[in-house]
Coordinates of C-alpha atoms in Angstrom, one line a residue:
M1 CA 0.1 -0.2 -0.1
G2 CA 1.4 3.2 -1.1
N3 CA 2.0 6.6 1.2
W4 CA -1.1 7.9 -0.6
E5 CA -3.5 5.1 0.3
I6 CA -2.5 5.2 4.5
E7 CA -2.9 9.0 4.3
K8 CA -6.2 8.3 2.6
L9 CA -7.3 5.9 5.4
K10 CA -6.0 7.8 8.0
Y11 CA -8.1 10.6 6.8
I12 CA -11.3 8.3 6.0
R13 CA -11.1 7.5 9.9
I14 CA -10.8 10.8 11.1
L15 CA -13.7 12.2 9.0
E16 CA -15.9 9.3 10.1
V17 CA -15.3 10.3 13.7
I18 CA -16.2 14.1 13.0
I19 CA -19.4 13.2 11.6
S20 CA -20.4 10.8 14.0
G21 CA -19.5 13.1 16.7
I22 CA -21.7 16.3 15.0
S23 CA -24.5 13.6 14.5
N24 CA -24.6 12.7 18.1
I25 CA -24.5 16.5 19.1
L26 CA -27.3 17.4 16.6
N27 CA -29.5 14.5 17.9
M28 CA -29.5 15.6 21.6
D29 CA -32.2 17.6 22.9
S30 CA -30.2 20.7 23.1
Y31 CA -32.4 23.4 21.6
S32 CA -32.5 25.2 24.9
I33 CA -28.9 25.6 25.3
M34 CA -27.6 25.6 21.8
A35 CA -27.8 28.8 19.6
D36 CA -29.3 28.6 16.6
T37 CA -26.0 30.0 15.0
L38 CA -23.9 27.4 16.7
R39 CA -26.4 24.8 15.5
E40 CA -26.1 26.0 11.9
K41 CA -22.5 26.0 11.8
L42 CA -22.7 22.5 13.0
V43 CA -25.0 21.4 10.5
D44 CA -22.5 23.1 8.0
W45 CA -19.3 21.1 9.5
K46 CA -21.2 18.0 8.7
A47 CA -21.9 18.5 5.3
D48 CA -18.8 19.6 4.5
S49 CA -17.2 16.7 6.4
E50 CA -19.7 14.2 4.5
R51 CA -18.8 15.6 1.1
L52 CA -15.2 15.3 2.0
L53 CA -15.4 11.4 2.9
Y54 CA -17.5 10.6 -0.3
K55 CA -14.5 12.3 -2.4
L56 CA -12.2 10.4 -0.6
K57 CA -14.0 6.9 -0.6
N58 CA -14.7 7.1 -4.2
N59 CA -11.4 8.7 -5.4
E60 CA -13.3 11.8 -6.7
F61 CA -11.5 14.5 -8.5
E62 CA -13.5 17.9 -8.5
I63 CA -12.8 20.3 -11.2
A64 CA -14.5 23.8 -11.5
I65 CA -14.8 25.7 -14.7
V66 CA -15.3 29.1 -14.1
G67 CA -15.2 32.7 -16.1
L68 CA -17.2 35.7 -17.1
E69 CA -20.6 35.3 -18.7
K70 CA -19.9 34.7 -22.5
A71 CA -16.3 33.9 -21.9
G72 CA -17.0 30.0 -23.5
K73 CA -17.4 28.1 -20.7
S74 CA -20.4 26.0 -22.1
S75 CA -18.2 25.8 -25.4
F76 CA -15.5 24.2 -23.4
S77 CA -18.0 21.6 -21.7
N78 CA -19.4 20.8 -25.1
A79 CA -15.8 20.2 -26.3
F80 CA -15.2 17.6 -23.2
I81 CA -18.3 15.8 -24.2
E82 CA -17.7 16.2 -28.0
N83 CA -21.2 17.5 -28.6
S84 CA -23.5 20.9 -28.5
L85 CA -26.0 20.1 -26.1
L86 CA -25.1 23.3 -24.0
P87 CA -25.9 27.0 -25.0
T88 CA -23.0 29.0 -25.9
D89 CA -22.2 32.8 -26.5
Q90 CA -23.9 32.3 -30.1
G91 CA -27.2 31.3 -28.2
R92 CA -28.9 32.7 -25.1
C93 CA -27.4 31.3 -21.7
T94 CA -29.4 30.2 -18.6
Y95 CA -27.1 31.1 -16.0
T96 CA -27.4 27.2 -15.1
S97 CA -25.0 25.2 -13.2
T98 CA -23.9 22.1 -15.2
C99 CA -21.8 18.7 -13.7
I100 CA -20.5 16.6 -16.1
A101 CA -18.8 13.0 -15.3
Y102 CA -18.2 9.9 -16.7
N103 CA -21.2 7.2 -17.1
E104 CA -21.0 4.2 -19.2
Y105 CA -24.5 5.4 -20.7
D106 CA -24.7 9.0 -22.5
V107 CA -27.4 10.4 -20.2
A108 CA -28.6 13.9 -18.7
E109 CA -30.7 14.8 -15.7
I110 CA -32.2 18.1 -15.0
S111 CA -33.1 19.2 -11.4
F112 CA -35.4 22.3 -10.4
Y113 CA -35.6 25.0 -7.8
T114 CA -38.0 25.1 -5.1
K115 CA -40.4 27.7 -5.0
E116 CA -38.6 29.2 -2.1
E117 CA -35.3 29.2 -3.7
F118 CA -36.7 30.7 -6.9
A119 CA -38.6 33.5 -4.8
R120 CA -35.2 34.3 -3.6
N121 CA -33.8 34.2 -6.7
F122 CA -36.4 36.6 -8.2
S123 CA -36.0 39.0 -5.4
D124 CA -32.1 39.2 -5.7
K125 CA -33.1 40.2 -9.2
L126 CA -35.6 43.0 -8.4
R127 CA -32.8 44.0 -6.0
K128 CA -29.8 44.0 -8.0
I129 CA -31.8 46.2 -10.7
G130 CA -32.7 48.7 -8.3
I131 CA -36.4 48.4 -7.0
E132 CA -37.1 49.4 -3.4
N133 CA -38.5 46.7 -0.8
S134 CA -37.8 44.1 -3.5
E135 CA -38.6 41.4 -0.7
K136 CA -42.5 42.1 -0.7
Y137 CA -42.7 41.3 -4.6
S138 CA -43.9 37.9 -5.5
F139 CA -43.2 36.4 -8.8
E140 CA -46.2 34.4 -9.1
L141 CA -48.5 37.9 -8.3
M142 CA -46.4 40.5 -10.3
T143 CA -47.9 41.5 -13.3
R144 CA -45.8 42.8 -16.5
Q145 CA -47.6 46.0 -16.3
Q146 CA -46.7 46.1 -12.6
Y147 CA -43.0 45.7 -13.0
E148 CA -42.9 48.0 -16.4
Q149 CA -44.2 50.6 -14.3
L150 CA -41.4 50.2 -11.2
F151 CA -38.7 49.8 -14.2
Q152 CA -39.7 53.0 -15.6
K153 CA -39.1 54.8 -12.3
L154 CA -35.6 53.9 -11.9
D155 CA -33.4 56.2 -13.3
M156 CA -31.8 56.2 -16.7
N157 CA -28.6 55.1 -15.6
K158 CA -30.0 51.8 -14.2
Q159 CA -32.6 51.6 -17.0
K160 CA -29.4 51.8 -19.7
L161 CA -27.1 49.4 -17.4
Y162 CA -29.9 46.3 -17.2
G163 CA -32.5 47.1 -20.0
S164 CA -31.3 44.4 -22.1
S165 CA -29.8 41.7 -19.7
L166 CA -31.3 41.8 -16.4
N167 CA -34.6 43.4 -17.2
Q168 CA -35.3 40.8 -19.8
D169 CA -34.5 37.8 -17.4
I170 CA -37.3 39.4 -15.2
L171 CA -39.9 39.9 -17.9
E172 CA -39.3 36.4 -19.4
T173 CA -39.9 35.1 -15.8
I174 CA -43.0 36.8 -15.4
D175 CA -44.6 36.0 -19.3
N176 CA -43.8 32.4 -18.5
K177 CA -44.6 32.2 -14.8
E178 CA -47.5 29.5 -15.4
S179 CA -45.0 27.2 -17.3
I180 CA -42.3 27.7 -14.6
L181 CA -44.4 26.9 -12.1
N182 CA -45.2 23.6 -13.4
Y183 CA -41.5 22.4 -12.9
L184 CA -40.7 24.2 -9.4
G185 CA -40.3 21.4 -7.1
T186 CA -40.8 18.7 -9.2
A187 CA -38.7 15.3 -9.3
I188 CA -35.5 15.3 -11.5
K189 CA -35.7 14.5 -15.0
Q190 CA -33.6 11.8 -16.9
F191 CA -32.9 12.1 -20.5
S192 CA -31.2 9.9 -23.1
G193 CA -31.2 8.8 -26.7
A194 CA -33.8 10.5 -28.7
A195 CA -35.1 12.0 -25.5
F196 CA -31.9 14.7 -25.7
E197 CA -33.9 16.8 -28.4
E198 CA -36.2 17.6 -25.4
F199 CA -33.3 17.8 -23.2
K200 CA -32.3 21.0 -24.8
D201 CA -35.6 22.5 -24.4
F202 CA -34.6 22.8 -20.7
I203 CA -31.9 24.7 -21.6
Q204 CA -32.6 27.2 -24.5
E205 CA -36.6 27.8 -24.2
P206 CA -37.1 30.3 -21.2
S207 CA -40.6 28.7 -20.3
K208 CA -38.6 25.5 -19.0
A209 CA -34.9 26.6 -18.8
I210 CA -35.8 29.5 -16.0
A211 CA -36.9 26.9 -13.5
V212 CA -33.8 24.6 -13.6
K213 CA -31.4 24.6 -11.0
E214 CA -28.8 22.0 -12.3
I215 CA -27.8 20.0 -15.4
T216 CA -25.9 16.7 -14.8
I217 CA -24.4 15.2 -18.1
G218 CA -22.8 11.6 -18.1
S219 CA -20.7 10.8 -21.0
R220 CA -19.0 7.9 -22.0
L221 CA -16.5 10.1 -23.6
L222 CA -14.8 10.7 -20.3
E223 CA -13.7 7.1 -19.6
K224 CA -10.1 8.2 -19.1
M225 CA -10.9 10.1 -16.3
P226 CA -13.7 8.1 -14.6
N227 CA -13.1 10.1 -11.3
A228 CA -13.5 13.3 -12.4
V229 CA -16.4 15.5 -11.9
I230 CA -16.5 18.5 -13.7
Y231 CA -18.5 21.7 -12.8
D232 CA -19.8 24.4 -15.3
I233 CA -20.8 26.9 -13.1
P234 CA -22.4 30.5 -13.5
G235 CA -20.2 33.4 -14.3
F236 CA -18.5 35.6 -11.8
N237 CA -20.8 38.6 -13.1
S238 CA -23.9 36.8 -12.7
P239 CA -26.6 38.9 -12.2
T240 CA -28.1 36.7 -9.4
E241 CA -26.5 36.6 -5.8
M242 CA -27.5 33.2 -5.2
H243 CA -25.4 32.1 -8.3
Q244 CA -22.4 34.3 -7.2
Q245 CA -22.6 32.5 -3.9
Q246 CA -22.7 28.9 -5.9
T247 CA -19.8 29.9 -8.0
R248 CA -17.6 30.7 -4.6
V249 CA -18.8 27.7 -2.9
R250 CA -18.0 25.3 -5.7
M251 CA -14.4 27.1 -6.3
K252 CA -13.6 26.4 -2.6
S253 CA -14.9 22.6 -2.6
A254 CA -12.9 21.7 -6.0
D255 CA -9.6 20.1 -6.2
A256 CA -8.7 22.5 -9.5
I257 CA -10.1 25.5 -11.1
V258 CA -10.3 25.7 -14.6
I259 CA -10.8 29.6 -15.8
I260 CA -12.3 30.1 -19.5
A261 CA -10.5 33.2 -20.5
K262 CA -10.3 35.0 -24.0
A263 CA -7.2 34.7 -25.7
D264 CA -8.0 37.5 -28.0
E265 CA -8.4 40.2 -25.2
P266 CA -8.2 41.1 -21.5
S267 CA -10.5 39.1 -19.4
L268 CA -9.5 39.9 -16.0
T269 CA -12.2 42.1 -14.0
G270 CA -12.5 43.2 -10.2
E271 CA -14.8 40.4 -9.8
V272 CA -12.0 37.8 -10.7
L273 CA -9.3 39.6 -9.0
D274 CA -11.2 39.6 -5.7
I275 CA -12.0 35.8 -5.8
F276 CA -9.0 34.6 -6.4
R277 CA -7.7 36.5 -3.4
E278 CA -9.6 34.3 -1.4
C279 CA -9.1 30.8 0.3
D280 CA -10.8 27.4 0.5
N281 CA -11.8 25.9 3.6
D282 CA -8.5 24.2 4.2
G283 CA -6.5 27.6 3.8
T284 CA -5.5 27.1 0.5
V285 CA -5.4 30.4 -1.9
L286 CA -7.8 29.9 -4.8
N287 CA -4.8 30.9 -7.6
D288 CA -2.8 27.6 -6.1
K289 CA -5.3 25.4 -7.6
L290 CA -5.6 27.8 -10.9
F291 CA -5.3 26.7 -14.7
V292 CA -6.3 28.9 -17.6
F293 CA -7.7 28.0 -20.8
A294 CA -7.3 30.9 -23.1
N295 CA -10.2 30.2 -25.5
K296 CA -11.0 31.8 -28.9
A297 CA -7.2 31.6 -29.7
D298 CA -8.1 31.1 -33.2
R299 CA -9.5 34.9 -33.5
A300 CA -6.2 36.4 -34.0
N301 CA -2.3 35.9 -34.3
I302 CA -1.6 33.1 -31.9
A303 CA 1.8 34.8 -31.3
K304 CA 0.2 37.9 -30.3
N305 CA -2.5 36.1 -28.1
K306 CA -0.1 34.1 -25.9
E307 CA 1.8 37.5 -24.9
I308 CA -1.4 39.4 -24.0
T309 CA -2.3 36.1 -22.0
Y310 CA 0.7 36.0 -20.2
D311 CA 1.4 39.5 -19.8
E312 CA -2.4 39.9 -18.0
W313 CA -2.3 36.8 -16.0
I314 CA 1.3 36.7 -14.9
H315 CA 2.8 40.1 -15.2
K316 CA 0.5 42.7 -14.6
R317 CA -2.0 40.9 -12.2
N318 CA 0.0 38.5 -10.3
I319 CA -2.4 35.9 -10.5
L320 CA -0.1 33.1 -11.8
E321 CA 3.6 33.0 -10.7
E322 CA 6.3 32.8 -13.7
K323 CA 7.1 29.4 -12.7
H324 CA 3.5 28.1 -13.2
K325 CA 3.7 29.7 -16.6
D326 CA 2.6 26.0 -18.1
R327 CA -0.7 26.1 -16.4
I328 CA -1.7 28.6 -19.1
F329 CA -3.1 26.5 -22.2
F330 CA -4.4 28.0 -25.6
G331 CA -7.0 27.0 -28.0
S332 CA -10.5 27.2 -29.1
S333 CA -13.4 25.2 -28.1
N334 CA -15.7 26.0 -31.1
A335 CA -13.1 25.2 -33.5
Y336 CA -12.4 21.6 -32.0
L337 CA -16.4 21.5 -32.2
Q338 CA -16.3 22.5 -35.9
K339 CA -13.6 19.9 -36.7
I340 CA -15.4 17.0 -35.2
G341 CA -18.5 17.9 -37.2
K342 CA -20.5 19.3 -34.1
L343 CA -20.8 22.9 -35.0
P344 CA -21.7 24.2 -38.3
L345 CA -18.5 25.4 -40.5
E346 CA -20.7 27.8 -42.7
D347 CA -19.5 31.7 -42.4
K348 CA -21.8 33.7 -39.8
G349 CA -20.3 36.9 -40.3
N350 CA -18.0 38.5 -37.8
D351 CA -18.8 35.7 -35.2
Y352 CA -17.5 33.1 -37.6
I353 CA -15.0 31.1 -36.3
S354 CA -12.1 29.1 -38.5
P355 CA -11.3 25.3 -38.0
L356 CA -8.2 24.7 -35.9
K357 CA -6.0 23.4 -38.5
M358 CA -6.7 26.7 -40.7
R359 CA -4.9 28.8 -37.9
G360 CA -1.9 26.2 -37.5
L361 CA -3.4 25.5 -34.1
E362 CA -3.0 21.8 -33.9

């Protein structure tokens, strides 16, 4: 038995003792002597310990795929499973978390928000857009006319900033509330084979997609990394606080973080810089777990793109050290999908992406 196996058994025993001890405390009739805040912390600690125990017992390795909205996270995930199931920056994204793992069968699952979670989500959006007393408004009762009157009362800067983004999300929620309510709190839906066509509706159609909490995709193509669990999570700049919090939690629990950057232009923002200064629950600074995939590298001269990317991540911002230069990779997810016939090759004007071989990036 190797050193790692010995260490692993040691940590498994420690975690089992911790979980048992916390369970015994929580099972005590101690509501009269234990503060609610302490009880909540114990519940969180137990959940963290159970998650770590599961990962150790199953040799699970967790990878978080992160980045700003429209950076190409979903295209990267599509390239992993060699399919175009997830919406990309050529389509409408739904701010949905996606879990990808090996499965001997190609299968997908959709889980939905509860009514309570969705109500908090809707309230977050109203507050973000600048509507006062947002918590008093219910998405079930609010009409389009009522919301539009509230939006028109906002100052012009807010209207301009959110008019084509968050405002549209709220309008689509209101317009599709009857359909959305049919899915909130319902059981997980599973798709395989020909049913994948229906699965896509839960990503792209607002009447269904808005109710989705998480997508889980199992793919046979990941057989070379059967213990890896990959999470394509909401962007750093998601307009919903719930999603921003989910992103931070997932990054802190992950064993490795892959950020999808843009190879042809600077990608770092204040949100990104702030997050990578944080530590995970073990005290590891998040940039110590970081790898950078410079996407869309075929949109300009590759030598120039490399210079821009290295300068931004290593020299200007000091997110990665010079010795970790080999953690930065260059490529194009969409170009790969074109190469394997999963994305059309026809010219789409300024958005057209040429195949990898035409840019000499193979």
